[in-house]
Coordinates of C-alpha atoms in Angstrom, one line a residue:
M139 CA 2.7 -5.2 21.0
H140 CA -0.9 -5.3 19.7
P141 CA -2.4 -8.6 20.3
L142 CA -2.7 -9.4 16.6
S143 CA 0.8 -8.1 15.3
A144 CA 2.5 -11.5 16.1
A145 CA -0.4 -13.6 15.4
A146 CA 1.4 -15.3 12.4
G147 CA 4.9 -15.7 14.1
S148 CA 8.3 -14.1 13.2
I149 CA 9.2 -12.1 10.0
T150 CA 11.3 -14.0 7.0
A151 CA 12.6 -11.5 4.5
V152 CA 11.7 -12.2 1.1
N153 CA 13.5 -9.2 -0.8
T154 CA 16.6 -7.0 -0.2
I155 CA 16.6 -5.7 3.4
F156 CA 15.4 -2.1 4.0
T157 CA 15.4 -0.8 7.7
T158 CA 13.8 2.2 9.0
P159 CA 16.1 4.7 11.0
P160 CA 15.5 5.3 14.6
R161 CA 12.8 7.9 15.3
P162 CA 14.1 11.2 15.9
F163 CA 13.0 11.5 19.9
D164 CA 11.8 8.8 22.1
V165 CA 8.4 10.3 22.4
T166 CA 7.6 7.9 25.5
A167 CA 10.4 9.6 27.4
L168 CA 8.5 13.1 27.1
F169 CA 5.0 11.8 27.2
P170 CA 4.9 8.5 29.2
Q171 CA 1.0 8.2 28.5
L172 CA 2.0 7.0 25.1
A173 CA 3.7 4.0 25.9
P174 CA 0.6 1.8 26.6
L175 CA -0.7 2.9 23.4
A176 CA 2.4 1.3 21.3
R177 CA 1.4 -1.2 18.6
T178 CA 3.6 -3.0 16.2
A179 CA 3.4 -2.5 12.5
T180 CA 5.1 -4.3 9.7
R181 CA 6.3 -2.0 7.2
L182 CA 6.5 -4.1 3.8
H183 CA 8.9 -2.0 1.6
P184 CA 7.7 -3.2 -1.9
R185 CA 10.2 -3.1 -4.5
P186 CA 10.1 -4.3 -8.1
G187 CA 10.7 -8.0 -8.6
V188 CA 9.6 -11.1 -10.2
P189 CA 7.4 -12.7 -7.8
T190 CA 6.2 -16.4 -8.3
V191 CA 2.9 -17.9 -6.7
H192 CA 5.0 -19.2 -3.6
D193 CA 5.9 -15.4 -2.7
S194 CA 4.2 -12.6 -0.6
S195 CA 3.9 -9.9 -3.3
V196 CA 2.2 -7.1 -4.7
G197 CA 0.8 -7.5 -8.3
G198 CA 2.3 -11.0 -8.4
P199 CA 0.6 -14.3 -9.4
L200 CA -1.6 -16.0 -7.0
L201 CA -1.6 -19.5 -5.3
W202 CA -5.2 -19.8 -6.5
P203 CA -6.6 -23.4 -6.6
A204 CA -7.4 -24.4 -10.3
D205 CA -10.8 -25.7 -9.4
D206 CA -11.9 -22.2 -7.3
P207 CA -13.8 -19.9 -9.7
W208 CA -12.1 -16.7 -10.4
P209 CA -14.2 -13.7 -9.0
Y210 CA -15.6 -11.1 -11.3
C211 CA -17.5 -7.6 -10.6
D212 CA -20.8 -7.6 -12.3
E213 CA -21.8 -4.1 -11.0
P214 CA -21.9 -1.4 -13.4
H215 CA -18.9 0.3 -14.3
N216 CA -18.6 4.2 -15.0
R217 CA -17.2 5.0 -18.5
A218 CA -16.9 8.8 -18.0
A219 CA -14.4 8.1 -15.1
A220 CA -11.9 6.4 -17.5
L221 CA -9.8 9.0 -19.1
E222 CA -7.8 6.4 -21.3
I223 CA -9.9 2.7 -21.9
Q224 CA -6.8 0.6 -21.8
S225 CA -6.2 -2.9 -21.1
P226 CA -3.4 -4.1 -18.5
D227 CA -1.3 -5.3 -21.4
D228 CA -1.5 -1.9 -23.1
I229 CA -0.2 -0.2 -19.7
R230 CA 2.4 -2.8 -19.3
L231 CA 3.9 -2.2 -22.8
Q232 CA 3.9 1.6 -21.9
R233 CA 5.7 1.2 -18.8
R234 CA 8.4 -1.1 -20.5
R235 CA 9.0 1.6 -23.1
L236 CA 9.2 4.3 -20.7
T237 CA 11.6 2.5 -18.8
A238 CA 13.8 1.6 -21.9
S239 CA 13.6 5.4 -22.8
A240 CA 15.0 6.2 -19.5
E241 CA 17.7 3.9 -19.5
R242 CA 18.6 4.7 -23.0
L243 CA 19.1 8.5 -22.6
H244 CA 21.1 7.9 -19.4
R245 CA 23.6 6.0 -21.4
D246 CA 23.7 8.6 -24.3
P247 CA 21.7 11.8 -23.6
D248 CA 21.9 12.8 -27.4
A249 CA 19.9 9.2 -28.2
P250 CA 16.3 9.5 -29.2
Q251 CA 13.8 9.4 -26.7
W252 CA 11.9 6.7 -28.8
T253 CA 12.8 4.3 -31.5
P254 CA 10.6 4.0 -34.5
E255 CA 9.4 0.5 -33.1
E256 CA 8.7 2.1 -29.6
R257 CA 6.8 5.3 -30.9
E258 CA 4.5 2.9 -32.9
A259 CA 4.0 0.5 -30.2
L260 CA 3.0 3.2 -27.7
E261 CA 0.8 5.0 -30.2
R262 CA -1.1 1.8 -30.9
A263 CA -1.4 1.4 -27.0
R264 CA -2.5 4.8 -26.2
A265 CA -5.3 4.7 -29.0
G266 CA -7.5 2.9 -26.6
R267 CA -9.6 0.1 -26.4
P268 CA -13.4 -0.2 -27.2
W269 CA -15.7 0.0 -23.9
F270 CA -16.5 -3.2 -22.2
D271 CA -19.9 -3.5 -20.4
G272 CA -19.7 -7.2 -19.0
P273 CA -18.6 -8.4 -15.8
I274 CA -14.9 -7.5 -15.0
P275 CA -12.3 -10.3 -13.6
L276 CA -10.8 -8.8 -10.4
L277 CA -7.0 -8.1 -10.3
P278 CA -4.6 -9.3 -8.0
V279 CA -3.3 -6.5 -5.6
A280 CA -1.5 -8.3 -2.8
Q281 CA -0.7 -11.9 -1.7
L282 CA 0.5 -12.3 1.9
Y283 CA 2.2 -15.6 3.5
A284 CA 1.8 -15.7 7.3
R285 CA 5.5 -17.2 7.3
D286 CA 6.8 -14.0 5.8
I287 CA 4.6 -11.2 7.3
P288 CA 2.4 -10.9 10.7
F289 CA -1.0 -10.2 10.1
P290 CA -4.3 -11.5 11.7
C291 CA -5.7 -14.9 10.1
P292 CA -8.5 -16.7 10.7
P293 CA -7.8 -20.4 12.1
D294 CA -6.1 -22.8 10.1
K295 CA -5.4 -20.2 7.3
D296 CA -1.9 -18.8 6.4
L297 CA -2.4 -17.2 3.2
L298 CA -4.3 -13.7 2.5
Q299 CA -5.0 -12.6 -1.2
V300 CA -6.2 -9.2 -1.9
L301 CA -7.9 -8.4 -5.4
W302 CA -10.0 -5.4 -6.5
C303 CA -12.2 -4.4 -9.5
P304 CA -9.8 -1.8 -11.3
F305 CA -12.8 0.7 -11.3
D306 CA -14.2 2.9 -9.0
H307 CA -17.6 2.6 -7.8
A308 CA -20.7 4.9 -7.0
E309 CA -20.4 4.4 -3.2
Y310 CA -16.5 4.3 -3.4
A311 CA -13.5 6.7 -4.3
H312 CA -11.4 3.9 -4.9
P313 CA -11.5 0.1 -6.2
R314 CA -13.7 -2.2 -4.4
T315 CA -11.3 -5.0 -2.9
A316 CA -12.1 -8.8 -1.8
L317 CA -10.2 -10.5 0.5
F318 CA -9.8 -14.5 0.4
W319 CA -8.1 -16.6 3.0
R320 CA -6.6 -19.9 2.3
S321 CA -4.4 -22.7 3.7
S322 CA -1.7 -22.7 1.5
A323 CA -0.9 -26.4 2.1
A324 CA -4.3 -27.3 0.7
V325 CA -3.7 -25.8 -2.7
T326 CA -1.9 -28.5 -5.1
D327 CA -3.1 -27.7 -8.5
V328 CA -2.7 -23.8 -9.3
L329 CA -4.6 -21.6 -11.8
D330 CA -2.0 -21.2 -14.5
A331 CA -3.8 -18.4 -16.3
P332 CA -6.3 -16.4 -14.6
P333 CA -8.4 -14.3 -16.5
E334 CA -7.7 -10.4 -16.6
P335 CA -9.8 -7.3 -17.1
P336 CA -10.2 -6.5 -20.8
I337 CA -10.0 -2.7 -19.6
V338 CA -9.0 -0.8 -16.5
Q339 CA -10.3 2.5 -15.3
T340 CA -6.7 3.8 -15.0
D341 CA -3.0 2.4 -15.0
D342 CA -2.9 3.9 -11.2
Y343 CA -4.9 0.5 -10.5
L344 CA -2.6 -1.9 -12.2
P345 CA 0.0 -2.8 -9.6
Q346 CA 3.5 -3.3 -10.6
P347 CA 4.9 -6.7 -9.3
C348 CA 6.9 -6.2 -6.3
L349 CA 8.5 -8.4 -3.6
F350 CA 8.7 -7.2 0.2
S351 CA 11.2 -6.7 2.7
P352 CA 9.1 -6.7 5.9
E353 CA 10.3 -4.9 8.8
Q354 CA 8.3 -4.3 12.5
V355 CA 8.1 -0.9 13.7
T356 CA 6.5 0.6 16.5
E357 CA 3.5 2.9 16.0
F358 CA 1.5 5.2 18.3
P359 CA -2.0 6.6 17.3
H360 CA -2.8 9.3 14.9
P361 CA -3.4 12.6 17.2
S362 CA -7.0 12.6 16.4
E363 CA -7.6 9.3 18.5
L364 CA -5.9 10.9 21.6
D365 CA -7.9 12.4 24.2
E366 CA -8.0 16.0 24.6
E367 CA -5.6 16.3 27.4
L368 CA -2.7 14.6 25.7
R369 CA -3.4 16.4 22.2
D370 CA -3.1 19.6 24.4
Q371 CA 0.2 18.5 25.8
L372 CA 1.7 17.2 22.7
A373 CA 0.6 20.9 21.1
D374 CA 2.6 22.7 24.1
K375 CA 6.2 23.6 23.1
S376 CA 7.0 23.8 26.6
R377 CA 6.6 20.0 27.0
W378 CA 9.4 19.7 24.2
E379 CA 12.0 22.1 25.8
T380 CA 14.2 19.1 26.7
I381 CA 15.0 18.5 23.1
D382 CA 17.7 20.8 21.6
P383 CA 16.2 23.4 19.5
A384 CA 18.6 22.8 16.7
R385 CA 17.4 19.1 16.4
Y386 CA 13.6 20.1 16.8
Q387 CA 13.8 22.4 14.1
A388 CA 15.4 20.1 11.8
Y389 CA 12.3 17.9 12.0
A390 CA 9.3 20.1 12.4
Y391 CA 8.1 23.7 12.6
D392 CA 5.5 22.9 15.3
P393 CA 5.2 19.8 18.0
G394 CA 2.2 18.7 16.0
E395 CA 4.0 18.4 12.8
L396 CA 6.7 16.5 14.7
Y397 CA 4.5 14.0 16.1
L398 CA 2.2 13.3 13.1
N399 CA 4.8 12.9 10.5
N400 CA 7.9 11.5 12.5
L401 CA 6.5 9.9 15.7
S402 CA 3.0 8.4 15.1
T403 CA 2.1 6.1 12.2
A404 CA 4.5 4.9 9.7
P405 CA 3.7 5.8 5.9
G406 CA 3.8 3.1 3.0
W407 CA 2.6 -0.2 2.7
K408 CA 2.2 -2.1 6.0
T409 CA 0.1 -4.3 8.3
G410 CA -1.2 -3.7 11.7
G411 CA -0.4 -0.8 13.4
W412 CA -2.7 2.2 13.8
T413 CA -5.3 3.5 11.3
R414 CA -3.4 6.4 9.6
W415 CA -6.2 9.1 9.3
S416 CA -6.5 11.8 6.9
P417 CA -8.1 13.3 5.0
T418 CA -11.0 11.9 7.0
D419 CA -11.5 12.4 10.8
P420 CA -11.9 9.2 12.7
V421 CA -15.1 7.2 12.4
D422 CA -16.7 4.4 14.3
R423 CA -15.5 0.9 12.8
P424 CA -17.7 -1.8 14.1
C425 CA -17.7 -5.2 12.8
P426 CA -21.0 -5.6 10.5
E427 CA -21.4 -9.2 11.1
C428 CA -20.6 -9.6 14.9
G429 CA -20.6 -6.0 16.1
A430 CA -17.3 -6.1 17.4
E431 CA -16.5 -2.7 18.7
E432 CA -13.4 -1.7 16.9
M433 CA -12.0 -3.3 13.5
V434 CA -8.2 -2.8 13.2
P435 CA -5.8 -2.2 10.4
L436 CA -5.1 -5.4 8.4
L437 CA -3.3 -4.0 5.1
T438 CA -2.3 -0.6 4.0
I439 CA -2.1 -0.2 0.4
A440 CA -0.3 3.1 -0.1
S441 CA 0.4 5.3 -2.8
S442 CA 3.8 6.2 -1.8
E443 CA 6.3 4.9 1.0
W444 CA 7.2 8.6 2.0
D445 CA 6.3 12.1 1.2
G446 CA 7.7 15.8 1.6
G447 CA 6.7 15.3 5.5
S448 CA 7.9 11.9 6.1
G449 CA 11.3 11.9 5.1
T450 CA 12.6 10.3 8.6
W451 CA 10.9 7.0 7.4
I452 CA 12.8 6.7 4.3
A453 CA 14.8 3.4 4.5
K454 CA 18.6 3.5 5.5
E455 CA 19.3 1.4 2.4
E456 CA 17.4 3.6 0.0
P457 CA 20.1 4.1 -3.0
A458 CA 20.6 7.6 -4.1
N459 CA 21.3 5.9 -7.4
P460 CA 22.2 8.4 -10.3
A461 CA 21.0 5.7 -12.8
P462 CA 17.3 6.3 -13.9
P463 CA 15.2 4.9 -11.0
P464 CA 12.0 2.6 -11.4
L465 CA 9.1 4.2 -12.6
G466 CA 7.3 6.0 -9.7
A467 CA 10.5 5.7 -7.4
R468 CA 11.0 9.6 -7.1
R469 CA 8.0 9.5 -4.7
G470 CA 8.6 6.1 -3.2
N471 CA 6.0 4.7 -5.3
F472 CA 7.4 1.5 -6.3
T473 CA 3.9 -0.2 -7.1
L474 CA 2.6 2.3 -9.3
I475 CA -0.6 2.3 -7.6
D476 CA -2.4 5.9 -6.6
I477 CA -5.4 6.1 -4.6
A478 CA -7.5 9.2 -5.0
G479 CA -4.6 11.5 -5.7
D480 CA -1.6 10.0 -3.4
Y481 CA -3.8 8.7 -0.4
N482 CA -3.8 5.4 1.3
L483 CA -6.5 2.6 1.4
Q484 CA -6.4 1.1 4.6
L485 CA -8.2 -2.5 5.1
H486 CA -9.9 -3.2 8.2
V487 CA -10.9 -6.6 9.7
C488 CA -12.7 -7.7 13.0
P489 CA -10.2 -9.0 15.5
P490 CA -12.2 -11.8 16.8
S491 CA -12.9 -13.2 13.2
P492 CA -10.8 -11.6 10.6
D493 CA -12.8 -13.4 7.9
H494 CA -15.8 -11.3 8.6
P495 CA -16.7 -8.6 6.0
H496 CA -13.8 -6.1 5.9
L497 CA -13.9 -2.4 6.0
A498 CA -11.8 -0.1 3.5
L499 CA -11.1 3.4 4.2
I500 CA -9.0 6.1 2.5

């Protein structure tokens, strides 16, 4: 287990339990050199729910002290990047209408797609909002309680709150994130109505409220972080000859694909584990404050829980439901967040001091 993996204690599930199927093969039996490189990650399995300030969640309300100023982004925002200038309430309305339409058509295929009231509300929301040039309140993205989910915490802290500016910035191709560490017991008066951005760049940056079902899994490094000798061994088909060919072909056309998609890093929202590289190659990750050699994964904000190449990671309890799935569920994107066209945003922190400035990588 990675030294930070269990820093917050055991897992307490806060939502329906989801479990990852066993890996297709024991990769350490074929490649013993991988065994000491194993790290524990916690898959979060976010699913739509109604979180409170006392829950670990995506897009839910935060346990934010009433006397603590709400954070704003006062940097310039790119009007040209916003295809439709909408408010969070506009987007929520559209999502509710789309869900109602799908459910109605499921019950009666001959029903109208939109009622007159829905059509009017959608057209009003899609008409957009005027541009806003002032400081933008940050949006809540995630809240993690250490009692629920293992993640590295500073001393005397048990709560992590992640917020972001819902716009890309010149130096990023994703929202700029901000981390806040707290002692939950010290928060007695909670801010009832935090400010919201008057506009957002895209609905992809407004999280759909979800609860978590934390589950620990074992990860191994991305191939690009292995030494050349081990990478060559993984690519050597003869090293996989003990695997029945029929089973092997069921998972991959080549060993590299088998290891990358099924045996190394888990897709989806998670804490800890290894960095899930791609489309970028590994880069040095020293702490900008103390110079610690390697910042480690804290939280992965994912655009989907699985994709076409990672079907073996789909939870065993994932229903094959004939009813209309939640918006985005067809690709495992229950949070409705999309980072740079279906990529991940992985937040890294300094191992000795997680409250040092963090690093965000696509």
